[in-house]
Amino acid sequence: MEVGLGYVLGVASVLLILLVIRVTRASSPPEPTAVARNGHVSKRDRRIAELAEVVTELGEEIAQLTFDPAAPDVRPESLADYGRALDSYGNARDALDARDSERVRQELAYARNALVRLDARAHGLPVPIDVSRAARDRGEPPAPQPFQKERFSYSGSNERTYLIPIDWPEPGQGAIMEVTRHGTGFTHFDSALVPAEEAKPKTIDLHQMGGSGRSRFYLATTPDSHYAPTHLRIAPSEVRPGTGSWTVRLRPLGEAVELPREYQGTGSEVLVHRSNAPAVLGIHIDTAQSWRVEYRCLKKHRRREGCRFSSRPETLIYSYSDENLKSARFCGPGLILVRAAESARWSLSVTPEQPADGLWSELRKRLGT
């Protein structure tokens, strides 16, 4: 009876949300009420206007969901998350009318968490625990939420720790985590698995940035990772005031940098090589710190056939600062992942692999036989 009533309420909520969004599209964001003497909009009013845009986009996203709450095979957990998204959207609009920016951000986080869980369940991915809602249900104060101006983009302070459920741009595939950091000290940008509300996050992959700069890291999920992460854990190495801010954008792998015959870059980067022929990757790097280059084969090998260029599909080369020039054969098509300090300068080169008989012929010529 309760589930049937939930279906009816869900359908009614859909009709209501469509009506609300139609009104939202026709209306403008709230007009700022306080203007500084120099004629500029105050910081508070500018933030409210930005949040109004985020709330509107969230409503449009909910309206476009293909989820059917009245479907006979719908899971109760998905129905509950769908209801949470609708409720939090409505609460966010109420908070927006009250010009309570902190509450708007918190309700947006609840809605986003619910949608991420709904999406993960639909694609068979590990379902992220809604840590912020769990804390609220226990009567704890709300955890700090990053500012989200648009989907897949988060901003926060280097002085706080954030646990953000991963909203995959392409569910079931890895992603690019593009990080921009400003300020002093160091900040960790790690992927983590949170198996239960009370459990300590299990770190899957570690990334650290210091100072000011930009880096792009590969965010792995199954099947090329033993554990699929559910959250991003962004935390300062040391909590100190005035240490700056960060922005994280999750991008699809289609936005990896194309690796032609030669490419130069700095810091960490995600590149893709598309040629189907085996080749030799040359690496030259100028840095006093440790560095690493990974290769993830994208070639479709025959059944039970592994990539013969690497015993482990994820790692091609691992090196330190005293070995700054290396080369290795690789399968051809694949991701090339450079992991290095922001100040590191490097150059990659790709040359076609010379056939074995060609090498033997060249040797015979030199020997005069």
Short mmCIF file of C-alpha atoms in Angstrom, two decimals, residues 14 19 47-48 58 99 106 115 121 167 181 219 270-271 298 320 324 353 364:
data_model
loop_
_atom_site.label_atom_id
_atom_site.label_comp_id
_atom_site.label_asym_id
_atom_site.label_seq_id
_atom_site.Cartn_x
_atom_site.Cartn_y
_atom_site.Cartn_z
CA VAL A 14 6.28 15.13 -11.69
CA LEU A 19 4.50 23.34 -13.89
CA ARG A 47 25.85 34.99 -5.23
CA ILE A 48 22.04 34.83 -4.94
CA LEU A 58 18.46 21.73 -11.58
CA ARG A 99 17.68 34.86 0.26
CA GLN A 106 22.75 22.72 1.22
CA LEU A 115 20.33 12.43 -8.57
CA ARG A 121 21.82 2.71 -9.60
CA ASP A 167 28.73 12.55 -10.87
CA ARG A 181 44.29 25.62 -7.48
CA LEU A 219 39.60 9.37 -12.65
CA VAL A 270 45.59 13.05 -19.81
CA LEU A 271 46.39 12.32 -23.46
CA LEU A 298 42.33 0.88 -25.65
CA TYR A 320 62.05 9.00 -10.58
CA ASN A 324 64.34 11.64 -16.84
CA GLU A 353 57.68 0.49 -34.25
CA ARG A 364 73.38 -6.73 -42.08
#
